[in-house]
XYZ file of C-alpha atoms in Angstrom:
543
model
C 35.518 4.043 13.957
C 36.198 7.700 13.451
C 33.653 9.900 11.709
C 33.873 13.470 10.486
C 31.423 16.111 11.673
C 31.116 18.824 9.060
C 29.999 22.405 9.552
C 26.214 22.265 8.995
C 24.109 24.929 7.298
C 22.274 26.402 10.289
C 20.475 29.242 8.525
C 19.099 29.855 5.052
C 21.891 32.268 4.070
C 24.791 30.765 6.026
C 28.034 30.134 4.130
C 30.383 29.858 7.112
C 30.178 29.475 10.874
C 32.276 30.958 13.662
C 33.177 28.833 16.695
C 31.650 30.836 19.543
C 32.563 28.206 22.148
C 33.586 24.570 22.455
C 31.825 22.536 25.142
C 34.199 19.589 24.679
C 37.955 19.336 24.199
C 40.110 16.778 22.427
C 40.186 13.583 24.463
C 36.767 14.100 26.066
C 34.139 11.377 25.908
C 31.138 12.376 23.806
C 27.649 10.903 23.827
C 24.966 11.245 21.182
C 23.035 14.434 22.019
C 25.889 16.027 24.005
C 26.450 19.706 23.295
C 29.672 19.964 21.257
C 29.902 23.627 20.389
C 28.119 26.915 19.932
C 28.207 28.079 16.322
C 27.713 31.716 15.383
C 26.055 32.048 11.985
C 25.230 35.186 10.031
C 21.983 35.429 12.005
C 22.280 33.714 15.373
C 24.403 31.661 17.738
C 23.148 28.080 17.800
C 23.992 24.920 19.712
C 25.460 21.937 17.868
C 24.908 18.460 19.304
C 26.916 15.307 18.623
C 25.099 12.632 16.628
C 27.316 9.742 17.755
C 29.120 8.289 20.781
C 32.897 8.211 21.071
C 35.926 10.329 21.917
C 36.578 13.786 20.493
C 39.759 13.222 18.461
C 40.129 16.466 16.523
C 38.808 20.029 16.386
C 38.593 21.804 13.050
C 39.318 25.191 14.615
C 39.753 26.961 17.923
C 37.288 29.397 19.472
C 36.761 32.310 17.076
C 37.793 30.350 13.980
C 35.689 30.585 10.812
C 34.769 27.316 9.113
C 33.012 27.083 5.752
C 29.775 25.104 5.448
C 30.643 21.421 4.794
C 34.252 21.844 5.951
C 35.669 19.754 8.789
C 34.378 20.824 12.197
C 35.407 17.874 14.364
C 36.208 14.157 14.358
C 34.667 11.706 16.825
C 35.879 8.109 17.093
C 37.594 5.592 19.355
C 40.506 6.319 21.696
C 43.835 6.219 19.883
C 42.269 5.729 16.457
C 44.302 6.789 13.412
C 42.523 9.742 11.775
C 45.274 10.753 9.349
C 43.265 9.577 6.321
C 40.268 11.674 7.392
C 42.459 14.721 7.894
C 44.160 14.302 4.531
C 40.864 13.836 2.690
C 39.506 16.981 4.329
C 42.512 19.063 3.406
C 42.389 17.887 -0.207
C 38.629 18.264 -0.685
C 37.371 21.639 -1.899
C 34.685 23.335 0.171
C 31.155 22.813 -1.064
C 28.583 25.534 -1.409
C 25.887 23.645 0.468
C 25.683 20.495 2.568
C 22.018 20.031 1.844
C 21.566 20.574 -1.869
C 23.120 20.079 -5.255
C 24.737 22.838 -7.272
C 21.723 22.879 -9.538
C 19.454 23.509 -6.563
C 21.731 26.240 -5.301
C 21.709 27.897 -8.728
C 17.930 27.677 -8.838
C 17.655 29.303 -5.399
C 20.042 32.061 -6.434
C 18.034 32.635 -9.592
C 14.831 32.939 -7.574
C 16.416 35.545 -5.338
C 17.800 37.415 -8.351
C 14.364 37.589 -9.962
C 12.846 39.033 -6.803
C 15.644 41.575 -6.514
C 15.456 42.611 -10.150
C 11.669 42.971 -10.117
C 11.368 45.102 -6.990
C 14.857 46.420 -6.287
C 14.594 44.774 -2.862
C 16.888 41.863 -1.974
C 14.933 40.129 0.773
C 17.642 37.487 1.238
C 19.814 40.130 2.913
C 17.084 41.590 5.153
C 17.439 40.758 8.818
C 13.662 40.714 9.307
C 13.047 38.068 6.639
C 13.056 34.330 7.382
C 13.300 32.177 4.246
C 12.438 28.500 4.004
C 15.728 26.689 4.676
C 16.763 23.490 2.907
C 16.401 20.951 5.703
C 17.274 17.801 3.740
C 19.485 16.966 0.788
C 16.526 16.430 -1.558
C 14.179 19.081 -0.189
C 12.641 21.459 -2.717
C 9.586 22.615 -0.758
C 8.560 22.532 2.894
C 5.044 21.979 4.213
C 3.900 23.905 7.282
C 2.933 21.139 9.694
C 1.978 23.675 12.383
C 2.753 27.182 13.566
C 3.793 27.744 17.169
C 3.299 31.504 16.842
C 0.637 33.670 15.214
C 0.840 37.106 13.637
C 1.200 39.737 16.341
C 2.909 37.440 18.844
C 6.243 38.455 20.383
C 9.086 36.118 19.419
C 12.322 35.454 21.271
C 15.533 34.027 19.888
C 15.491 30.229 20.252
C 11.709 29.871 20.426
C 10.134 27.364 18.046
C 8.370 29.157 15.203
C 6.966 26.235 13.243
C 7.148 22.527 12.489
C 8.288 22.031 8.889
C 7.536 18.779 7.050
C 10.200 17.931 4.495
C 10.255 14.926 2.180
C 12.019 12.905 4.882
C 11.117 14.200 8.331
C 9.255 16.832 10.325
C 11.686 19.281 11.938
C 11.358 22.202 14.333
C 12.405 25.638 13.108
C 13.624 28.058 15.771
C 13.711 31.845 15.594
C 17.140 33.407 15.315
C 16.088 36.879 16.508
C 13.792 38.787 18.861
C 10.826 40.796 17.624
C 7.178 40.529 16.634
C 5.819 38.069 14.091
C 4.510 40.432 11.405
C 3.686 38.010 8.582
C 3.584 34.286 7.844
C 4.078 33.019 4.323
C 1.642 30.097 4.372
C -0.943 28.525 6.617
C -0.856 25.037 8.087
C -0.745 22.392 5.366
C 0.496 24.767 2.652
C 3.823 24.517 0.805
C 6.675 27.009 0.609
C 9.599 26.437 -1.789
C 13.163 26.465 -0.497
C 14.248 30.121 -0.175
C 10.598 31.190 -0.317
C 9.241 33.672 2.220
C 8.496 31.788 5.439
C 7.789 34.710 7.765
C 8.757 38.262 8.752
C 9.948 39.161 12.252
C 10.621 42.761 13.219
C 9.329 45.864 14.964
C 5.729 46.705 14.120
C 5.401 49.918 12.125
C 9.055 49.931 11.078
C 8.985 47.137 8.480
C 7.355 47.494 5.065
C 5.674 44.088 5.015
C 3.814 44.691 1.742
C 7.054 45.549 -0.086
C 8.753 42.381 1.218
C 5.804 40.198 0.214
C 5.760 41.777 -3.249
C 9.510 41.207 -3.633
C 9.110 37.578 -2.544
C 6.558 37.133 -5.324
C 8.860 38.660 -7.916
C 7.128 42.017 -7.889
C 3.999 40.560 -9.502
C 1.721 42.538 -7.288
C -0.329 39.443 -6.488
C -1.447 39.041 -2.884
C 0.671 36.859 -0.608
C -0.574 33.409 0.394
C -1.333 34.887 3.795
C -1.185 38.666 3.935
C -0.236 40.839 6.890
C -2.816 39.725 9.421
C -3.828 40.392 12.985
C -4.512 37.899 15.727
C -8.263 38.335 15.362
C -8.177 37.219 11.728
C -6.232 34.025 12.409
C -8.626 31.395 13.824
C -6.889 28.560 11.968
C -3.452 29.555 13.242
C -4.774 29.982 16.757
C -6.151 26.466 16.601
C -2.765 25.186 15.500
C -1.173 26.958 18.463
C -3.526 25.187 20.841
C -2.879 21.850 19.192
C 0.882 22.056 19.770
C 0.624 22.637 23.511
C 1.715 19.052 24.147
C 5.416 18.352 24.461
C 5.045 15.176 22.426
C 2.848 16.333 19.538
C 2.902 13.906 16.596
C 5.018 11.546 18.711
C 8.034 13.897 18.732
C 9.458 15.123 22.019
C 10.085 18.875 22.087
C 12.862 19.669 24.545
C 15.902 21.902 24.783
C 19.313 20.201 24.392
C 20.098 20.895 28.067
C 16.779 19.376 29.139
C 17.491 16.273 27.076
C 20.931 15.940 28.629
C 19.633 16.330 32.210
C 16.781 13.891 31.562
C 19.227 11.275 30.296
C 21.477 11.741 33.325
C 18.522 11.401 35.720
C 16.865 8.552 33.838
C 13.686 10.550 33.194
C 11.370 9.625 30.332
C 10.684 12.903 28.500
C 7.364 11.593 27.188
C 5.978 11.687 30.752
C 6.635 15.424 31.178
C 4.319 18.271 30.226
C 6.604 21.056 29.035
C 6.000 24.595 30.268
C 8.078 26.279 27.565
C 7.045 27.697 24.232
C 4.614 25.346 22.435
C 4.904 22.759 25.223
C 8.711 22.592 24.933
C 10.421 20.874 27.859
C 12.943 23.123 29.624
C 15.602 22.683 32.319
C 13.102 23.918 34.904
C 10.677 21.132 33.943
C 13.397 18.532 34.551
C 14.400 20.125 37.869
C 10.780 20.193 39.038
C 9.902 16.712 37.791
C 8.225 14.339 40.204
C 7.444 10.793 39.128
C 3.712 10.342 38.682
C 1.928 7.422 40.348
C 1.439 4.363 38.178
C -2.034 4.418 36.673
C -4.211 1.371 36.181
C -4.270 -0.077 32.695
C -7.200 0.705 30.453
C -10.051 -1.733 30.174
C -9.315 -4.796 28.105
C -11.993 -3.855 25.631
C -9.901 -0.868 24.512
C -6.765 -2.943 24.028
C -8.504 -5.647 22.064
C -10.846 -3.502 19.985
C -10.957 -4.599 16.368
C -11.474 -2.599 13.204
C -15.107 -2.188 12.129
C -16.366 -4.710 9.596
C -16.361 -3.640 5.956
C -19.717 -2.331 4.789
C -20.377 -2.590 1.065
C -22.250 -0.028 -1.021
C -24.265 -0.252 -4.200
C -22.982 3.118 -5.410
C -19.726 3.792 -7.232
C -17.290 6.152 -5.579
C -13.713 6.934 -4.718
C -11.579 8.907 -2.282
C -8.757 11.236 -3.385
C -5.885 11.174 -0.898
C -3.514 14.170 -1.250
C 0.128 13.203 -1.651
C 2.401 13.825 1.294
C 5.605 15.750 0.631
C 7.544 12.506 1.059
C 5.382 10.694 -1.491
C 5.846 13.492 -4.033
C 9.622 13.343 -3.699
C 9.655 9.526 -3.891
C 7.693 9.732 -7.140
C 9.968 12.422 -8.575
C 13.342 10.938 -7.591
C 12.573 7.303 -8.431
C 10.890 8.347 -11.667
C 14.039 10.238 -12.613
C 16.178 7.258 -11.593
C 14.155 4.701 -13.535
C 13.988 6.707 -16.750
C 17.414 8.359 -16.709
C 19.580 5.518 -15.394
C 19.708 2.467 -17.705
C 18.877 -0.330 -15.249
C 19.891 -3.938 -15.689
C 19.359 -6.764 -13.220
C 21.441 -9.675 -11.924
C 19.814 -12.417 -9.814
C 21.698 -14.981 -7.742
C 20.586 -17.788 -5.412
C 22.502 -18.172 -2.160
C 22.625 -21.178 0.152
C 21.833 -19.886 3.655
C 22.371 -23.113 5.670
C 25.664 -21.952 7.190
C 24.350 -18.423 7.739
C 21.394 -19.803 9.730
C 23.700 -21.873 11.931
C 26.119 -18.956 12.403
C 23.292 -16.559 13.319
C 22.039 -18.940 16.026
C 25.553 -19.248 17.494
C 26.183 -15.491 17.296
C 22.950 -14.673 19.096
C 23.997 -16.862 22.010
C 26.856 -14.404 22.612
C 25.770 -11.097 21.095
C 24.340 -8.394 23.416
C 21.989 -7.416 20.558
C 19.880 -9.802 18.498
C 21.432 -10.176 15.043
C 19.008 -10.519 12.139
C 19.571 -12.014 8.698
C 19.440 -8.488 7.302
C 22.366 -7.539 9.552
C 24.350 -10.402 8.009
C 23.374 -9.128 4.554
C 24.528 -5.586 5.440
C 27.885 -6.840 6.729
C 28.463 -9.114 3.718
C 27.519 -6.297 1.333
C 29.939 -3.875 2.975
C 32.822 -6.369 2.879
C 32.076 -7.260 -0.756
C 32.175 -3.555 -1.652
C 35.681 -3.390 -0.178
C 36.775 -5.912 -2.810
C 34.747 -4.278 -5.585
C 35.099 -0.512 -5.038
C 33.857 0.240 -8.557
C 30.360 -0.811 -7.421
C 30.577 1.642 -4.519
C 30.192 4.582 -6.876
C 27.977 7.306 -8.352
C 27.438 8.465 -11.923
C 28.261 12.209 -11.969
C 27.577 12.991 -15.632
C 31.110 13.773 -16.777
C 32.810 11.414 -14.330
C 32.290 8.385 -12.076
C 32.850 9.045 -8.376
C 34.213 6.063 -6.429
C 33.895 6.355 -2.677
C 36.595 5.288 -0.241
C 33.989 5.025 2.543
C 31.146 2.492 2.615
C 27.771 3.786 3.834
C 24.947 1.253 3.486
C 21.399 2.561 3.113
C 18.606 0.290 4.374
C 15.176 0.972 2.887
C 12.490 1.254 5.590
C 8.757 1.408 4.876
C 6.893 4.030 6.915
C 3.346 5.338 6.861
C 4.034 8.093 4.323
C 6.191 6.026 1.991
C 9.836 5.008 2.139
C 12.979 6.367 3.760
C 16.561 5.091 3.721
C 18.479 5.346 7.020
C 22.218 4.959 6.559
C 24.683 2.745 8.462
C 27.937 4.633 8.039
C 31.293 2.857 7.662
C 29.429 -0.458 7.765
C 32.508 -2.423 6.676
C 34.318 -1.348 9.850
C 31.523 -2.252 12.283
C 30.885 -5.551 14.049
C 27.645 -7.456 13.568
C 26.305 -6.428 17.010
C 27.106 -2.789 16.186
C 25.291 -3.042 12.855
C 22.341 -4.764 14.522
C 22.005 -2.123 17.246
C 22.379 0.792 14.851
C 19.965 -0.646 12.287
C 17.313 -1.220 14.944
C 17.730 2.304 16.320
C 17.585 3.917 12.870
C 14.500 1.913 11.861
C 12.728 3.007 15.045
C 13.622 6.634 14.424
C 12.460 6.365 10.824
C 9.024 5.065 11.798
C 8.649 7.811 14.419
C 9.918 10.523 12.018
C 12.820 11.344 14.328
C 15.714 10.796 11.906
C 18.192 13.639 11.674
C 19.508 14.697 8.234
C 22.899 13.063 8.808
C 21.104 9.743 9.468
C 19.338 9.505 6.100
C 21.922 10.988 3.729
C 25.279 9.916 2.328
C 24.445 6.343 1.237
C 26.819 4.771 -1.296
C 24.863 1.507 -1.724
C 21.309 0.538 -0.766
C 19.610 -2.681 0.376
C 15.868 -3.312 0.080
C 14.705 -6.415 1.963
C 11.143 -7.752 1.565
C 11.968 -11.260 2.750
C 10.156 -10.740 6.044
C 6.983 -10.119 3.985
C 7.315 -13.522 2.290
C 8.495 -12.087 -1.038
C 10.753 -14.569 -2.842
C 12.215 -12.337 -5.535
C 11.789 -8.759 -6.806
C 13.647 -5.913 -8.487
C 14.250 -2.508 -6.914
C 14.747 0.931 -8.460
C 18.192 2.431 -7.864
C 18.279 4.961 -5.047
C 20.236 8.030 -6.285
C 23.095 8.794 -6.065
C 23.996 5.096 -5.755
C 24.952 3.024 -8.771
C 23.350 -0.131 -7.349
C 20.579 -1.383 -5.088
C 20.175 -4.979 -3.939
C 16.701 -6.525 -3.520
C 16.652 -9.330 -0.930
C 13.957 -12.036 -0.895
C 12.872 -14.539 1.736
C 14.746 -17.651 2.831
C 12.906 -20.765 1.716
C 13.445 -24.508 1.918
C 14.078 -26.491 -1.244
C 14.781 -30.167 -1.874
C 18.282 -30.795 -3.207
C 20.426 -33.787 -4.009
C 22.768 -34.640 -1.131
C 25.131 -37.572 -1.631
C 23.164 -40.605 -2.687
C 19.864 -39.194 -1.517
C 17.936 -35.971 -1.112
C 17.791 -33.370 1.597
C 16.520 -29.890 2.391
C 18.510 -26.668 2.000
C 17.639 -23.069 2.764
C 18.153 -20.658 -0.099
C 17.674 -16.911 -0.626
C 17.497 -14.984 -3.885
C 18.972 -11.517 -4.308
C 18.658 -9.246 -7.337
C 21.182 -6.502 -7.979
C 19.890 -3.488 -9.936
C 22.791 -1.700 -11.649
C 23.199 1.635 -13.405
C 24.810 0.550 -16.670
C 26.469 3.946 -17.053
C 28.826 3.231 -14.167
C 28.577 -0.521 -13.468
C 28.888 -3.149 -16.218
C 27.494 -6.691 -16.105
C 30.767 -8.433 -15.294
C 31.478 -5.944 -12.523
C 28.090 -6.479 -10.913
C 28.381 -10.259 -11.273
C 31.810 -10.246 -9.616
C 30.405 -8.302 -6.672
C 27.551 -10.826 -6.277
C 29.976 -13.766 -6.384
C 31.963 -12.256 -3.513
C 28.755 -11.469 -1.608
C 27.611 -15.091 -2.086
C 30.911 -16.516 -0.774
C 30.713 -14.345 2.344
C 27.137 -15.319 3.201
C 27.679 -19.005 2.452
C 30.809 -18.988 4.660
C 29.902 -16.390 7.324
C 32.975 -17.141 9.438
C 34.984 -15.267 6.786
C 33.139 -12.075 7.772
C 34.715 -12.302 11.232
C 38.322 -12.521 10.046
């Protein structure tokens, strides 16, 4: 099914992008990761990759055209698919100021810049040498420096990776958009920088007043910067970070140029087996061209594979360990706290007979190219039920209720740092094998911190399933901006009356958490009744 690709915000001050070049034309086949276009921002020309497979059905502008951030850039879908509804919705929707933040966040960022300008008379947001912390996710308020790939005094080229930035949802690479020398960094590894805060300064040594920029970034308070203008000799910690990132797969993430990724896919080369020779261990086209398959090494000794955790050793002394919150954990606490105490929750629980669903799943998996799970059936049934109850597929907007015409199902996934919600887009229009394949891929990306922003934003309804952990029944906190979240328990056997005797049935409990501001009890109950009918008669989901 067709999906819109909107103009992304590719720099901290970008409001529009210019199409420098298209690498695909209407009618071309497109694969995930293929280079679609080169976008000229206010600071650099950057490559834009496709995040889905399909056919390029529409271009939002020709070469040289200007497109506002969040306006329609392209549409990718199936051959011959009708995209008139997508085109009409794009033409009728006003442009948004930012694809990655709310208006309140944008106002806050503007206010921060205004304070710095008023205090020092220097507007650093308009200085070419200044790199501000960009908003890399929809809920991001601060970024944590996971590692620096450059140190003060190093030469920097356009396109080189400057740093790894940990947001509340993923760790992303930040590339330089200009050539010059790294004159200042705004925080050391592990420290936080707010969105639109001073990340670094790149320019010509001796021609940039670093102290004035740092003072302006701090609102003219005259306090020293987190890390002042330093030389290479005074940066042992940063130098260590540079050494640590020499591997092309640091923290499990493969660092490679888009062209290298494309060539590796075409040649069937596993990028994790290549030691990159580019900046910070980045894999380049030359690395792919020069790649030679290494001989298969012998497996490690069995003792390493079967090593067990050390036995617990007790102590007679009291004690504790303070574990600093990750950025993701902080945002989970903030957003769910706001949801729980600002949205009036109420809960609806229903028991569903899963006998037919179990039989249908077995039959489907005999034919499906991808193994279909019970959660995939739940996702499909939820999406189809939302079609019949569009008022549940909504958000409370303060002065209005926004009902969505599209159905994007978020699936809560537990990861080491907390919880993230990958999104299956247009779930009502996808087959069960498609949902199964996409859900598996998104869950894998989530656990490896490889999700892209478009893969964990835009949900209109969320599912939280703890059935595989033997939980029978629970309630979940609504995931903003949704109006509802459904908690799914395990399938269990119960004894029931059947005819003149007794038999065993398989049942599953679900609990729908609703925001009473936008969804009333009868509305939520009607949605659950439809959901129940679909799961208890799964053949109806195939009609």
